[in-house]
CSV table of C-alpha atoms and ligand atoms in Angstrom, one decimal:
chain,number,residue,atom,x,y,z
A,1,MET,CA,5.7,80.6,-7.4
A,2,ALA,CA,5.9,77.0,-6.4
A,3,GLY,CA,6.2,78.2,-2.9
A,4,SER,CA,2.7,80.1,-3.0
A,5,GLY,CA,1.2,77.6,-4.9
A,6,ARG,CA,1.9,75.4,-1.8
A,7,LEU,CA,0.8,77.8,0.5
A,8,ALA,CA,-2.5,78.4,-1.7
A,9,LEU,CA,-3.1,74.1,-1.6
A,10,ARG,CA,-2.7,74.4,2.2
A,11,THR,CA,-5.2,77.1,2.6
A,12,LEU,CA,-8.3,75.8,0.1
A,13,PRO,CA,-9.3,72.3,0.4
A,14,GLY,CA,-8.6,70.0,-2.2
A,15,SER,CA,-5.7,67.7,-3.5
A,16,GLY,CA,-2.4,68.5,-5.6
A,17,TRP,CA,-4.8,68.7,-8.3
A,18,VAL,CA,-8.3,69.5,-7.8
A,19,ARG,CA,-8.9,72.6,-5.5
A,20,GLY,CA,-12.7,74.0,-5.0
A,21,SER,CA,-14.7,76.6,-3.2
A,22,GLY,CA,-15.1,74.8,-0.2
A,23,PRO,CA,-15.2,71.2,1.1
A,24,ALA,CA,-18.6,70.6,0.2
A,25,VAL,CA,-18.2,71.1,-3.5
A,26,LEU,CA,-15.4,68.9,-3.2
A,27,ARG,CA,-17.4,65.9,-1.1
A,28,ARG,CA,-20.0,66.4,-4.2
A,29,LEU,CA,-17.5,66.0,-6.8
A,30,GLN,CA,-15.5,63.7,-4.9
A,31,ASP,CA,-16.5,60.6,-7.7
A,32,SER,CA,-17.7,62.8,-10.7
A,33,ALA,CA,-14.9,65.1,-11.0
A,34,VAL,CA,-11.6,62.8,-11.2
A,35,VAL,CA,-7.7,63.6,-12.2
A,36,GLN,CA,-5.5,60.9,-12.7
A,37,PRO,CA,-2.3,62.6,-12.7
A,38,GLY,CA,0.4,60.2,-14.9
A,39,PHE,CA,-2.1,57.8,-16.2
A,40,LEU,CA,0.0,58.1,-19.0
A,41,SER,CA,3.8,56.9,-19.1
A,42,LYS,CA,5.6,59.5,-21.7
A,43,ASP,CA,6.5,56.7,-24.2
A,44,GLU,CA,2.1,56.7,-24.0
A,45,GLU,CA,2.2,60.4,-24.8
A,46,GLU,CA,4.5,60.0,-27.3
A,47,THR,CA,2.6,57.2,-29.2
A,48,LEU,CA,-0.5,59.6,-29.2
A,49,SER,CA,1.1,62.6,-30.3
A,50,ARG,CA,2.7,61.4,-32.9
A,51,GLU,CA,-0.4,59.5,-34.6
A,52,LEU,CA,-2.4,62.5,-33.9
A,53,GLU,CA,-0.3,65.7,-35.5
A,54,PRO,CA,0.1,64.7,-39.3
A,55,GLU,CA,-3.7,64.4,-39.0
A,56,LEU,CA,-3.9,67.9,-37.1
A,57,ARG,CA,-1.4,69.2,-39.4
A,58,ARG,CA,-3.9,69.6,-42.4
A,59,ARG,CA,-6.1,71.3,-40.2
A,60,ARG,CA,-6.0,75.2,-39.7
A,61,TYR,CA,-6.6,76.7,-36.5
A,62,GLU,CA,-10.1,78.5,-36.4
A,63,TYR,CA,-10.7,81.4,-34.6
A,64,ASP,CA,-14.6,81.2,-34.6
A,65,HIS,CA,-16.7,84.1,-33.8
A,66,TRP,CA,-17.4,85.6,-30.1
A,67,ASP,CA,-20.0,83.1,-29.1
A,68,ALA,CA,-18.3,79.9,-29.9
A,69,ALA,CA,-17.2,77.8,-27.1
A,70,ILE,CA,-13.6,77.2,-28.2
A,71,HIS,CA,-11.1,79.6,-29.8
A,72,GLY,CA,-8.1,79.2,-31.5
A,73,PHE,CA,-8.5,75.6,-32.2
A,74,ARG,CA,-8.6,72.9,-34.4
A,75,GLU,CA,-10.3,69.2,-34.5
A,76,THR,CA,-10.8,65.7,-35.7
A,77,GLU,CA,-12.4,62.9,-34.9
A,78,LYS,CA,-10.6,59.5,-35.2
A,79,SER,CA,-12.0,56.2,-35.6
A,80,ARG,CA,-9.3,54.4,-36.8
A,81,TRP,CA,-6.3,54.0,-34.2
A,82,SER,CA,-2.8,52.1,-34.3
A,83,GLU,CA,-2.4,49.3,-31.7
A,84,ALA,CA,-0.8,51.0,-29.3
A,85,SER,CA,-3.3,53.8,-29.5
A,86,ARG,CA,-6.2,51.4,-29.1
A,87,ALA,CA,-4.8,49.9,-26.2
A,88,ILE,CA,-4.2,53.3,-24.2
A,89,LEU,CA,-8.1,54.3,-25.1
A,90,GLN,CA,-9.1,50.9,-24.1
A,91,ARG,CA,-7.5,51.3,-20.6
A,92,VAL,CA,-9.1,54.8,-21.1
A,93,GLN,CA,-12.6,52.8,-21.6
A,94,SER,CA,-12.2,50.6,-18.3
A,95,SER,CA,-11.0,53.1,-16.2
A,96,ALA,CA,-13.4,55.9,-16.8
A,97,PHE,CA,-16.8,53.9,-18.0
A,98,ASP,CA,-19.0,51.7,-16.5
A,99,PRO,CA,-19.0,48.3,-18.6
A,100,GLY,CA,-22.8,49.0,-19.5
A,101,GLN,CA,-22.0,52.0,-21.4
A,102,THR,CA,-21.2,52.4,-24.7
A,103,LEU,CA,-18.9,55.2,-25.7
A,104,LEU,CA,-18.9,57.3,-28.9
A,105,SER,CA,-17.0,55.2,-31.8
A,106,ARG,CA,-15.4,58.1,-33.1
A,107,VAL,CA,-12.7,59.6,-30.1
A,108,HIS,CA,-12.8,63.9,-30.5
A,109,VAL,CA,-9.4,65.3,-30.5
A,110,LEU,CA,-8.7,68.6,-29.8
A,111,ASP,CA,-5.7,71.0,-30.5
A,112,LEU,CA,-5.7,74.4,-28.7
A,113,GLU,CA,-3.0,76.5,-30.0
A,114,PRO,CA,-1.3,78.4,-27.0
A,115,GLN,CA,-3.8,81.4,-27.3
A,116,GLY,CA,-6.8,78.8,-27.7
A,117,TYR,CA,-9.2,78.2,-24.8
A,118,ILE,CA,-12.3,76.3,-24.2
A,119,LYS,CA,-15.4,79.0,-22.7
A,120,PRO,CA,-17.9,77.5,-19.9
A,121,HIS,CA,-20.5,75.3,-21.5
A,122,VAL,CA,-22.2,71.9,-20.7
A,123,ASP,CA,-21.6,69.4,-23.3
A,124,SER,CA,-25.0,69.1,-25.1
A,125,VAL,CA,-27.1,66.1,-24.2
A,126,LYS,CA,-27.9,65.6,-27.8
A,127,PHE,CA,-24.2,64.4,-28.5
A,128,CYS,CA,-22.8,63.1,-25.2
A,129,GLY,CA,-24.2,60.5,-22.7
A,130,ALA,CA,-23.6,60.8,-18.9
A,131,THR,CA,-19.2,60.3,-18.7
A,132,ILE,CA,-16.8,62.8,-20.3
A,133,ALA,CA,-13.2,61.2,-20.5
A,134,GLY,CA,-9.9,63.3,-21.2
A,135,LEU,CA,-6.7,62.9,-22.0
A,136,SER,CA,-4.1,66.0,-22.1
A,137,LEU,CA,-1.3,65.7,-24.1
A,138,LEU,CA,1.8,68.8,-24.4
A,139,SER,CA,0.6,71.7,-21.9
A,140,PRO,CA,-0.4,71.8,-18.7
A,141,SER,CA,-3.5,73.7,-18.7
A,142,VAL,CA,-6.6,74.3,-15.8
A,143,MET,CA,-9.6,73.1,-16.2
A,144,ARG,CA,-12.9,75.4,-14.0
A,145,LEU,CA,-16.2,73.7,-12.9
A,146,VAL,CA,-18.7,76.4,-11.9
A,147,HIS,CA,-22.2,75.6,-11.1
A,148,THR,CA,-24.6,76.2,-13.4
A,149,GLN,CA,-27.4,77.4,-10.6
A,150,GLU,CA,-24.8,78.7,-8.0
A,151,PRO,CA,-22.1,80.4,-9.6
A,152,GLY,CA,-20.0,80.4,-6.2
A,153,GLN,CA,-19.8,76.5,-6.3
A,154,TRP,CA,-16.4,75.9,-8.5
A,155,LEU,CA,-13.9,73.3,-8.9
A,156,GLU,CA,-10.5,73.5,-10.4
A,157,MET,CA,-8.4,70.8,-12.0
A,158,LEU,CA,-4.7,70.7,-12.8
A,159,LEU,CA,-4.5,68.9,-16.3
A,160,GLU,CA,-0.7,68.0,-16.5
A,161,PRO,CA,0.2,66.4,-19.4
A,162,GLY,CA,-0.2,62.7,-19.4
A,163,SER,CA,-3.1,63.3,-17.2
A,164,LEU,CA,-7.0,61.8,-17.5
A,165,TYR,CA,-10.1,63.6,-16.5
A,166,ILE,CA,-13.3,62.3,-16.3
A,167,LEU,CA,-16.5,64.3,-15.5
A,168,ARG,CA,-19.7,62.5,-14.8
A,169,GLY,CA,-23.3,62.6,-13.1
A,170,SER,CA,-23.5,65.9,-11.4
A,171,ALA,CA,-20.3,67.3,-12.7
A,172,ARG,CA,-21.2,66.7,-16.4
A,173,TYR,CA,-24.6,67.8,-16.0
A,174,ASP,CA,-24.8,70.6,-13.2
A,175,PHE,CA,-21.6,72.0,-13.9
A,176,SER,CA,-20.0,73.5,-16.6
A,177,HIS,CA,-16.5,73.1,-17.8
A,178,GLU,CA,-14.0,75.3,-19.4
A,179,ILE,CA,-10.0,75.5,-20.6
A,180,LEU,CA,-8.8,78.3,-19.2
A,181,ARG,CA,-7.1,80.9,-21.3
A,182,ASP,CA,-2.9,81.4,-20.7
A,183,GLU,CA,-3.6,84.8,-19.3
A,184,GLU,CA,-5.8,83.2,-16.6
A,185,SER,CA,-4.2,80.1,-16.5
A,186,PHE,CA,-3.7,79.9,-12.7
A,187,PHE,CA,-4.4,76.9,-9.8
A,188,GLY,CA,-4.4,78.9,-7.0
A,189,ASP,CA,-1.5,81.0,-6.7
A,190,ARG,CA,0.8,79.1,-9.1
A,191,ARG,CA,0.5,80.2,-12.5
A,192,ILE,CA,0.4,77.2,-15.1
A,193,PRO,CA,1.9,78.6,-18.4
A,194,ARG,CA,-0.5,77.9,-21.6
A,195,SER,CA,1.6,76.3,-24.6
A,196,ARG,CA,-0.3,74.2,-27.4
A,197,ARG,CA,-2.3,71.3,-25.6
A,198,ILE,CA,-3.5,68.6,-27.3
A,199,SER,CA,-7.2,66.5,-25.8
A,200,VAL,CA,-8.0,63.2,-26.5
A,201,ILE,CA,-11.7,62.9,-25.3
A,202,CYS,CA,-13.5,59.7,-25.1
A,203,ARG,CA,-17.8,60.3,-24.4
A,204,SER,CA,-20.2,57.8,-23.7
A,205,LEU,CA,-23.5,57.6,-26.1
A,206,PRO,CA,-26.1,59.8,-25.0
A,207,GLU,CA,-28.7,58.0,-23.6
A,208,GLY,CA,-31.7,56.2,-25.4
A,209,LEU,CA,-29.1,55.4,-28.4
A,210,GLY,CA,-28.4,52.3,-29.2
A,211,PRO,CA,-24.5,51.4,-30.4
A,212,GLY,CA,-26.0,51.3,-33.7
A,213,GLN,CA,-27.1,54.9,-33.9
A,214,PRO,CA,-24.7,57.2,-34.9
A,215,GLY,CA,-25.5,59.7,-32.8
A,216,GLN,CA,-21.9,61.7,-33.5
A,217,PRO,CA,-21.6,65.0,-32.2
A,218,PRO,CA,-20.6,68.0,-34.8
A,219,PRO,CA,-17.5,69.7,-33.4
A,220,ALA,CA,-17.3,71.0,-29.5
A,221,CYS,CA,-20.6,69.3,-28.5
B,301,LIG,C1,-14.9,69.9,-25.4
B,301,LIG,C2,-14.3,70.1,-24.3
B,301,LIG,C3,-12.3,69.8,-22.9
B,301,LIG,C4,-11.0,69.3,-23.2
B,301,LIG,O1,-14.6,69.8,-26.5
B,301,LIG,O2,-16.4,70.2,-25.2
B,301,LIG,O3,-15.1,70.6,-23.3
B,301,LIG,O4,-10.3,68.9,-22.6
B,301,LIG,N1,-13.2,69.6,-24.2
B,301,LIG,O5,-10.6,69.8,-24.6
B,302,LIG,MN1,-17.1,70.2,-22.9
């Protein structure tokens, strides 16, 4: 499979972690859909998972009805972090956000079970500003972006454990994003088997909301 994966990467434009429907979309999203593989060290991945596990374990996986965006998940919004995790989140903030952007104070933690997945959606502008930055833990996955007006324009990002992705500007507003379910989890020809995946997602505050106003998203904004 690895061989055919490399072939797919050669025949479609993109880097090792991003592939798209053509050079135009890759150029268009070059600065607004970004993956940084290996953003976290193994120790940092463990720090986060160890801290999150007890909180997540208290919750049950939810299997919402057919039109919900996320299936097979549990989640929490976390505002108190250990010092080690705070240092990691600080690094996310300085890598993904502009100095002038204010972040939602509660970080969204989403735990997808192996069969869990996220359907295409655009985060609501009521609850989320111009930038979304997510850390992936445990399982690799594929995030697909599709232009909301021109579905032939798409981009896929391979999210390995320890990677950081950033969606901003056009990638955040003009494209839907989704996490592929296990049966559909391919990056080109390369099968990306899904197991349990935890994401830690930082979002900027909706535009027009000052830091004093809560503007907290409901689950899965
Ligand atoms: C969301 C979402 C992506 C992720 O919760 O709105 O798109 O990385 N999550 O889990
Ligand atoms: Mn989203």
